[in-house]
Amino acid sequence: MPDHLHMIIRINQPLPKGKHLGIIVGAFKGGVSRAWWGQDATVSVASASEHRRPLFEPNYNDHILMRDGQLDSWKRYLRDNPRRYMMRREYPDLFQRSLCITIGGTRYSAFGNLLLLRQPEKEQVMFHRYTDGIPTENTDFWKAESQRLVLAAQGGDVLVTPGVSECEKRIKNMALKQGLRLIHLQADPIGRYWKPERSRFEACAYGSLLILAPWPDDMPSFASSYERFHYLNRLAETVCAICHTTHVSVQGLRHSYNS
């Protein structure tokens, strides 16, 4: 890629004592840099220091592939990388990344179409796992409420949900599949190199998705998944309440704004 590369490294046998993957990657980066520095013998002394700037940033982002199917998934991801790069270059406003958005005193990182925050009509998608002791997806309440949410989204409303419970996941996945506008809150942080998986990437390309992730420092520790469910849904409620008079501070973008 123009600004980064991916490698898949297979470890076939235990590494020698005292060696680890970081040493291997560091040696690779050093070797490539030295080759780059030595490729042009005409570099003047005056420009040598500029020419010898490191090719690589410190550290690297890695994933250990342990589960069946992960390797094939990553191969497909890497083959699709050039197409995604072209989409980001052609439609930068739909792939905005911010590492600091402050909403109601909570800091978020974000990826996607930030203009969805300004949409006046938002609908929170919140379903408990059970309703009156019955799995919610088997109730008349689910049938009526899901139909109402789908119709609202098809009419242009923005759905807001963490997609934690089964019914929330169903609405989230339906919105992604149909290209309906969605703000998805996730617990996993969005860092500098983070990218969504294909379905959400495609939704970002369509302009129909914004992903928000509260900063880990601003999140409480959860004693249970139930507490996590309620915390994320309280944040979704706050996002739904944003209107044209709400102050939203956005930093770390090509276009920064306060609204």
mmCIF file of C-alpha atoms in Angstrom:
data_model
loop_
_atom_site.group_PDB
_atom_site.id
_atom_site.type_symbol
_atom_site.label_atom_id
_atom_site.label_comp_id
_atom_site.label_asym_id
_atom_site.label_seq_id
_atom_site.Cartn_x
_atom_site.Cartn_y
_atom_site.Cartn_z
ATOM 1 C CA MET A 1 0.000 0.000 0.000
ATOM 2 C CA PRO A 2 1.179 3.615 -0.490
ATOM 3 C CA ASP A 3 1.553 4.302 3.227
ATOM 4 C CA HIS A 4 1.756 0.896 4.933
ATOM 5 C CA LEU A 5 2.229 -2.817 4.358
ATOM 6 C CA HIS A 6 0.819 -6.042 5.740
ATOM 7 C CA MET A 7 2.706 -9.259 6.371
ATOM 8 C CA ILE A 8 1.481 -12.706 7.356
ATOM 9 C CA ILE A 9 4.225 -14.502 9.296
ATOM 10 C CA ARG A 10 3.919 -18.199 9.979
ATOM 11 C CA ILE A 11 5.835 -19.551 12.991
ATOM 12 C CA ASN A 12 6.603 -23.203 12.219
ATOM 13 C CA GLN A 13 8.680 -23.981 15.294
ATOM 14 C CA PRO A 14 9.563 -22.408 18.645
ATOM 15 C CA LEU A 15 11.847 -19.397 18.329
ATOM 16 C CA PRO A 16 15.325 -19.532 19.914
ATOM 17 C CA LYS A 17 15.537 -18.559 23.558
ATOM 18 C CA GLY A 18 15.520 -14.796 23.981
ATOM 19 C CA LYS A 19 14.054 -14.221 20.522
ATOM 20 C CA HIS A 20 10.532 -13.039 19.809
ATOM 21 C CA LEU A 21 8.481 -11.731 16.899
ATOM 22 C CA GLY A 22 9.337 -8.119 17.692
ATOM 23 C CA ILE A 23 13.017 -8.816 17.044
ATOM 24 C CA ILE A 24 12.199 -10.391 13.669
ATOM 25 C CA VAL A 25 9.992 -7.488 12.612
ATOM 26 C CA GLY A 26 12.576 -4.982 13.850
ATOM 27 C CA ALA A 27 15.307 -6.667 11.803
ATOM 28 C CA PHE A 28 13.087 -6.611 8.722
ATOM 29 C CA LYS A 29 12.331 -2.897 9.176
ATOM 30 C CA GLY A 30 16.007 -2.130 9.735
ATOM 31 C CA GLY A 31 17.106 -4.085 6.680
ATOM 32 C CA VAL A 32 14.555 -2.410 4.418
ATOM 33 C CA SER A 33 15.542 1.033 5.730
ATOM 34 C CA ARG A 34 19.241 0.376 5.139
ATOM 35 C CA ALA A 35 18.505 -0.847 1.618
ATOM 36 C CA TRP A 36 16.474 2.292 0.962
ATOM 37 C CA TRP A 37 19.215 4.586 2.293
ATOM 38 C CA GLY A 38 21.840 2.892 0.128
ATOM 39 C CA GLN A 39 19.883 2.732 -3.109
ATOM 40 C CA ASP A 40 20.897 6.207 -4.333
ATOM 41 C CA ALA A 41 24.636 6.813 -4.269
ATOM 42 C CA THR A 42 24.148 10.378 -5.565
ATOM 43 C CA VAL A 43 22.560 11.667 -2.350
ATOM 44 C CA SER A 44 24.513 14.715 -1.230
ATOM 45 C CA VAL A 45 25.907 15.160 2.252
ATOM 46 C CA ALA A 46 23.525 18.076 2.820
ATOM 47 C CA SER A 47 20.493 15.939 2.123
ATOM 48 C CA ALA A 48 21.796 12.741 3.733
ATOM 49 C CA SER A 49 20.136 13.348 7.093
ATOM 50 C CA GLU A 50 16.824 14.067 5.380
ATOM 51 C CA HIS A 51 17.221 11.006 3.164
ATOM 52 C CA ARG A 52 17.970 8.796 6.167
ATOM 53 C CA ARG A 53 14.742 9.510 7.990
ATOM 54 C CA PRO A 54 13.168 6.217 9.134
ATOM 55 C CA LEU A 55 10.833 4.599 6.643
ATOM 56 C CA PHE A 56 8.800 3.030 9.439
ATOM 57 C CA GLU A 57 7.047 4.509 12.418
ATOM 58 C CA PRO A 58 7.888 3.027 15.836
ATOM 59 C CA ASN A 59 6.069 -0.180 16.815
ATOM 60 C CA TYR A 60 3.523 -2.009 14.714
ATOM 61 C CA ASN A 61 0.003 -3.383 14.951
ATOM 62 C CA ASP A 62 -0.226 -7.185 15.089
ATOM 63 C CA HIS A 63 -2.855 -9.913 15.426
ATOM 64 C CA ILE A 64 -2.206 -13.515 16.410
ATOM 65 C CA LEU A 65 -4.276 -15.873 14.247
ATOM 66 C CA MET A 66 -5.392 -18.805 16.354
ATOM 67 C CA ARG A 67 -8.907 -19.745 15.213
ATOM 68 C CA ASP A 68 -9.936 -21.798 12.212
ATOM 69 C CA GLY A 69 -10.758 -19.579 9.256
ATOM 70 C CA GLN A 70 -8.841 -16.512 10.473
ATOM 71 C CA LEU A 71 -6.023 -16.913 7.963
ATOM 72 C CA ASP A 72 -8.403 -17.106 5.002
ATOM 73 C CA SER A 73 -10.336 -14.102 6.328
ATOM 74 C CA TRP A 74 -7.154 -12.039 6.546
ATOM 75 C CA LYS A 75 -6.069 -13.083 3.069
ATOM 76 C CA ARG A 76 -9.403 -11.852 1.704
ATOM 77 C CA TYR A 77 -9.021 -8.631 3.698
ATOM 78 C CA LEU A 78 -5.545 -7.965 2.300
ATOM 79 C CA ARG A 79 -6.604 -8.693 -1.277
ATOM 80 C CA ASP A 80 -9.429 -6.161 -0.851
ATOM 81 C CA ASN A 81 -7.151 -3.523 0.714
ATOM 82 C CA PRO A 82 -6.369 -1.598 -2.519
ATOM 83 C CA ARG A 83 -10.070 -1.217 -3.325
ATOM 84 C CA ARG A 84 -10.812 0.110 0.160
ATOM 85 C CA TYR A 85 -7.888 2.527 -0.129
ATOM 86 C CA MET A 86 -9.281 3.932 -3.380
ATOM 87 C CA MET A 87 -12.702 4.359 -1.786
ATOM 88 C CA ARG A 88 -11.215 6.257 1.169
ATOM 89 C CA ARG A 89 -9.238 8.482 -1.196
ATOM 90 C CA GLU A 90 -12.216 9.250 -3.439
ATOM 91 C CA TYR A 91 -14.719 9.800 -0.594
ATOM 92 C CA PRO A 92 -12.711 11.081 2.397
ATOM 93 C CA ASP A 93 -15.693 12.692 4.130
ATOM 94 C CA LEU A 94 -17.330 9.284 4.537
ATOM 95 C CA PHE A 95 -14.275 7.769 6.224
ATOM 96 C CA GLN A 96 -13.428 10.443 8.737
ATOM 97 C CA ARG A 97 -11.452 9.235 11.728
ATOM 98 C CA SER A 98 -11.360 11.178 14.954
ATOM 99 C CA LEU A 99 -9.607 10.097 18.109
ATOM 100 C CA CYS A 100 -11.422 12.612 20.292
ATOM 101 C CA ILE A 101 -15.086 13.578 20.103
ATOM 102 C CA THR A 102 -16.633 14.904 23.279
ATOM 103 C CA ILE A 103 -20.383 14.406 23.711
ATOM 104 C CA GLY A 104 -22.035 15.107 27.040
ATOM 105 C CA GLY A 105 -18.710 14.957 28.867
ATOM 106 C CA THR A 106 -17.774 11.542 27.422
ATOM 107 C CA ARG A 107 -14.877 11.258 25.001
ATOM 108 C CA TYR A 108 -15.206 9.010 21.961
ATOM 109 C CA SER A 109 -13.094 7.912 19.058
ATOM 110 C CA ALA A 110 -14.983 7.615 15.789
ATOM 111 C CA PHE A 111 -14.915 6.275 12.258
ATOM 112 C CA GLY A 112 -17.397 6.989 9.501
ATOM 113 C CA ASN A 113 -19.847 9.711 8.492
ATOM 114 C CA LEU A 114 -19.813 12.293 11.300
ATOM 115 C CA LEU A 115 -22.649 14.219 9.677
ATOM 116 C CA LEU A 116 -25.022 11.582 11.051
ATOM 117 C CA LEU A 117 -24.579 13.179 14.482
ATOM 118 C CA ARG A 118 -26.315 16.284 13.168
ATOM 119 C CA GLN A 119 -29.362 14.487 11.817
ATOM 120 C CA PRO A 120 -32.379 15.729 13.796
ATOM 121 C CA GLU A 121 -34.346 12.472 13.786
ATOM 122 C CA LYS A 122 -32.670 9.637 15.661
ATOM 123 C CA GLU A 123 -34.187 6.461 17.071
ATOM 124 C CA GLN A 124 -32.553 4.507 19.886
ATOM 125 C CA VAL A 125 -32.645 0.749 19.403
ATOM 126 C CA MET A 126 -32.785 -0.857 22.845
ATOM 127 C CA PHE A 127 -34.072 -4.339 23.615
ATOM 128 C CA HIS A 128 -33.480 -6.394 26.727
ATOM 129 C CA ARG A 129 -32.679 -10.055 26.266
ATOM 130 C CA TYR A 130 -35.938 -11.095 27.925
ATOM 131 C CA THR A 131 -39.375 -9.494 28.109
ATOM 132 C CA ASP A 132 -41.690 -10.846 30.829
ATOM 133 C CA GLY A 133 -39.469 -13.921 31.096
ATOM 134 C CA ILE A 134 -39.650 -14.684 27.358
ATOM 135 C CA PRO A 135 -36.803 -14.147 24.865
ATOM 136 C CA THR A 136 -37.659 -10.775 23.399
ATOM 137 C CA GLU A 137 -37.391 -11.981 19.800
ATOM 138 C CA ASN A 138 -40.360 -14.289 20.484
ATOM 139 C CA THR A 139 -42.694 -11.554 21.749
ATOM 140 C CA ASP A 140 -45.362 -9.410 20.099
ATOM 141 C CA PHE A 141 -43.506 -6.378 21.478
ATOM 142 C CA TRP A 142 -40.494 -7.248 19.323
ATOM 143 C CA LYS A 143 -42.631 -7.689 16.216
ATOM 144 C CA ALA A 144 -44.324 -4.314 16.643
ATOM 145 C CA GLU A 145 -41.277 -2.342 17.782
ATOM 146 C CA SER A 146 -38.908 -3.776 15.175
ATOM 147 C CA GLN A 147 -41.417 -2.939 12.446
ATOM 148 C CA ARG A 148 -41.718 0.609 13.772
ATOM 149 C CA LEU A 149 -37.933 1.070 13.837
ATOM 150 C CA VAL A 150 -37.485 -0.307 10.331
ATOM 151 C CA LEU A 151 -40.163 2.013 8.952
ATOM 152 C CA ALA A 152 -38.602 4.990 10.743
ATOM 153 C CA ALA A 153 -35.162 4.128 9.338
ATOM 154 C CA GLN A 154 -36.545 3.639 5.843
ATOM 155 C CA GLY A 155 -38.064 7.103 6.222
ATOM 156 C CA GLY A 156 -34.636 8.608 6.931
ATOM 157 C CA ASP A 157 -34.247 8.394 10.713
ATOM 158 C CA VAL A 158 -30.846 7.426 12.107
ATOM 159 C CA LEU A 159 -30.823 4.295 14.255
ATOM 160 C CA VAL A 160 -28.542 4.424 17.307
ATOM 161 C CA THR A 161 -27.544 1.229 19.114
ATOM 162 C CA PRO A 162 -24.631 -0.687 20.637
ATOM 163 C CA GLY A 163 -26.085 -3.887 19.194
ATOM 164 C CA VAL A 164 -25.502 -5.886 22.380
ATOM 165 C CA SER A 165 -28.666 -7.960 22.843
ATOM 166 C CA GLU A 166 -29.922 -10.405 20.224
ATOM 167 C CA CYS A 167 -32.685 -8.079 19.031
ATOM 168 C CA GLU A 168 -30.366 -5.073 18.902
ATOM 169 C CA LYS A 169 -27.975 -7.120 16.763
ATOM 170 C CA ARG A 170 -30.801 -8.040 14.405
ATOM 171 C CA ILE A 171 -31.739 -4.397 13.864
ATOM 172 C CA LYS A 172 -28.087 -3.374 13.474
ATOM 173 C CA ASN A 173 -27.404 -6.096 10.896
ATOM 174 C CA MET A 174 -30.613 -5.285 9.028
ATOM 175 C CA ALA A 175 -29.581 -1.613 8.838
ATOM 176 C CA LEU A 176 -26.149 -2.553 7.500
ATOM 177 C CA LYS A 177 -27.617 -4.907 4.913
ATOM 178 C CA GLN A 178 -30.250 -2.455 3.690
ATOM 179 C CA GLY A 179 -28.017 0.630 3.744
ATOM 180 C CA LEU A 180 -30.083 2.390 6.407
ATOM 181 C CA ARG A 181 -28.473 5.146 8.441
ATOM 182 C CA LEU A 182 -26.900 3.901 11.660
ATOM 183 C CA ILE A 183 -24.760 5.090 14.553
ATOM 184 C CA HIS A 184 -23.147 2.058 16.163
ATOM 185 C CA LEU A 185 -21.596 2.330 19.625
ATOM 186 C CA GLN A 186 -18.942 -0.255 20.367
ATOM 187 C CA ALA A 187 -16.942 -0.990 23.514
ATOM 188 C CA ASP A 188 -13.722 -1.825 21.642
ATOM 189 C CA PRO A 189 -11.545 1.282 21.163
ATOM 190 C CA ILE A 190 -10.838 2.861 17.794
ATOM 191 C CA GLY A 191 -7.136 3.561 17.462
ATOM 192 C CA ARG A 192 -5.038 5.174 14.789
ATOM 193 C CA TYR A 193 -4.792 1.993 12.708
ATOM 194 C CA TRP A 194 -8.197 0.496 13.474
ATOM 195 C CA LYS A 195 -10.508 -0.371 10.581
ATOM 196 C CA PRO A 196 -13.992 -1.915 10.569
ATOM 197 C CA GLU A 197 -14.745 -5.280 9.041
ATOM 198 C CA ARG A 198 -16.139 -5.463 5.495
ATOM 199 C CA SER A 199 -19.862 -5.032 6.229
ATOM 200 C CA ARG A 200 -19.343 -1.875 8.256
ATOM 201 C CA PHE A 201 -16.661 -0.597 5.876
ATOM 202 C CA GLU A 202 -19.125 -0.897 3.007
ATOM 203 C CA ALA A 203 -21.717 0.994 5.052
ATOM 204 C CA CYS A 204 -19.188 3.772 5.673
ATOM 205 C CA ALA A 205 -18.519 3.933 1.930
ATOM 206 C CA TYR A 206 -22.244 4.307 1.367
ATOM 207 C CA GLY A 207 -22.301 7.152 3.907
ATOM 208 C CA SER A 208 -24.809 5.407 6.137
ATOM 209 C CA LEU A 209 -22.666 4.543 9.170
ATOM 210 C CA LEU A 210 -20.848 6.225 12.035
ATOM 211 C CA ILE A 211 -19.012 4.074 14.599
ATOM 212 C CA LEU A 212 -18.450 5.574 18.058
ATOM 213 C CA ALA A 213 -16.253 4.040 20.764
ATOM 214 C CA PRO A 214 -16.003 5.621 24.227
ATOM 215 C CA TRP A 215 -12.487 6.126 25.467
ATOM 216 C CA PRO A 216 -11.388 3.295 27.780
ATOM 217 C CA ASP A 217 -10.360 5.901 30.377
ATOM 218 C CA ASP A 218 -13.934 7.197 30.462
ATOM 219 C CA MET A 219 -15.561 3.785 30.763
ATOM 220 C CA PRO A 220 -16.268 2.253 34.182
ATOM 221 C CA SER A 221 -15.269 -1.307 34.995
ATOM 222 C CA PHE A 222 -18.180 -3.672 34.444
ATOM 223 C CA ALA A 223 -19.053 -6.401 36.909
ATOM 224 C CA SER A 224 -21.278 -8.081 34.304
ATOM 225 C CA SER A 225 -22.341 -7.926 30.681
ATOM 226 C CA TYR A 226 -25.671 -6.579 31.966
ATOM 227 C CA GLU A 227 -23.912 -3.470 33.333
ATOM 228 C CA ARG A 228 -22.071 -3.051 30.034
ATOM 229 C CA PHE A 229 -25.376 -3.315 28.147
ATOM 230 C CA HIS A 230 -26.965 -0.532 30.221
ATOM 231 C CA TYR A 231 -23.896 1.707 30.078
ATOM 232 C CA LEU A 232 -23.684 1.605 26.276
ATOM 233 C CA ASN A 233 -27.405 2.146 25.939
ATOM 234 C CA ARG A 234 -27.210 5.204 28.204
ATOM 235 C CA LEU A 235 -24.583 6.573 25.840
ATOM 236 C CA ALA A 236 -26.871 5.788 22.892
ATOM 237 C CA GLU A 237 -29.623 7.772 24.616
ATOM 238 C CA THR A 238 -27.266 10.740 24.949
ATOM 239 C CA VAL A 239 -26.336 10.543 21.260
ATOM 240 C CA CYS A 240 -30.005 10.463 20.301
ATOM 241 C CA ALA A 241 -30.566 13.675 22.275
ATOM 242 C CA ILE A 242 -28.039 15.655 20.203
ATOM 243 C CA CYS A 243 -29.698 18.554 18.426
ATOM 244 C CA HIS A 244 -28.542 21.690 16.617
ATOM 245 C CA THR A 245 -27.871 23.452 19.931
ATOM 246 C CA THR A 246 -25.790 20.619 21.420
ATOM 247 C CA HIS A 247 -22.077 21.340 21.682
ATOM 248 C CA VAL A 248 -20.068 18.552 20.068
ATOM 249 C CA SER A 249 -16.294 18.982 20.009
ATOM 250 C CA VAL A 250 -14.518 17.056 17.255
ATOM 251 C CA GLN A 251 -10.725 16.911 16.962
ATOM 252 C CA GLY A 252 -8.194 14.982 14.930
ATOM 253 C CA LEU A 253 -9.866 15.325 11.541
ATOM 254 C CA ARG A 254 -8.951 16.802 8.206
ATOM 255 C CA HIS A 255 -12.028 18.991 8.791
ATOM 256 C CA SER A 256 -12.523 19.875 12.459
ATOM 257 C CA TYR A 257 -15.657 21.586 13.670
ATOM 258 C CA ASN A 258 -17.728 22.471 16.693
ATOM 259 C CA SER A 259 -21.484 22.143 16.462
#
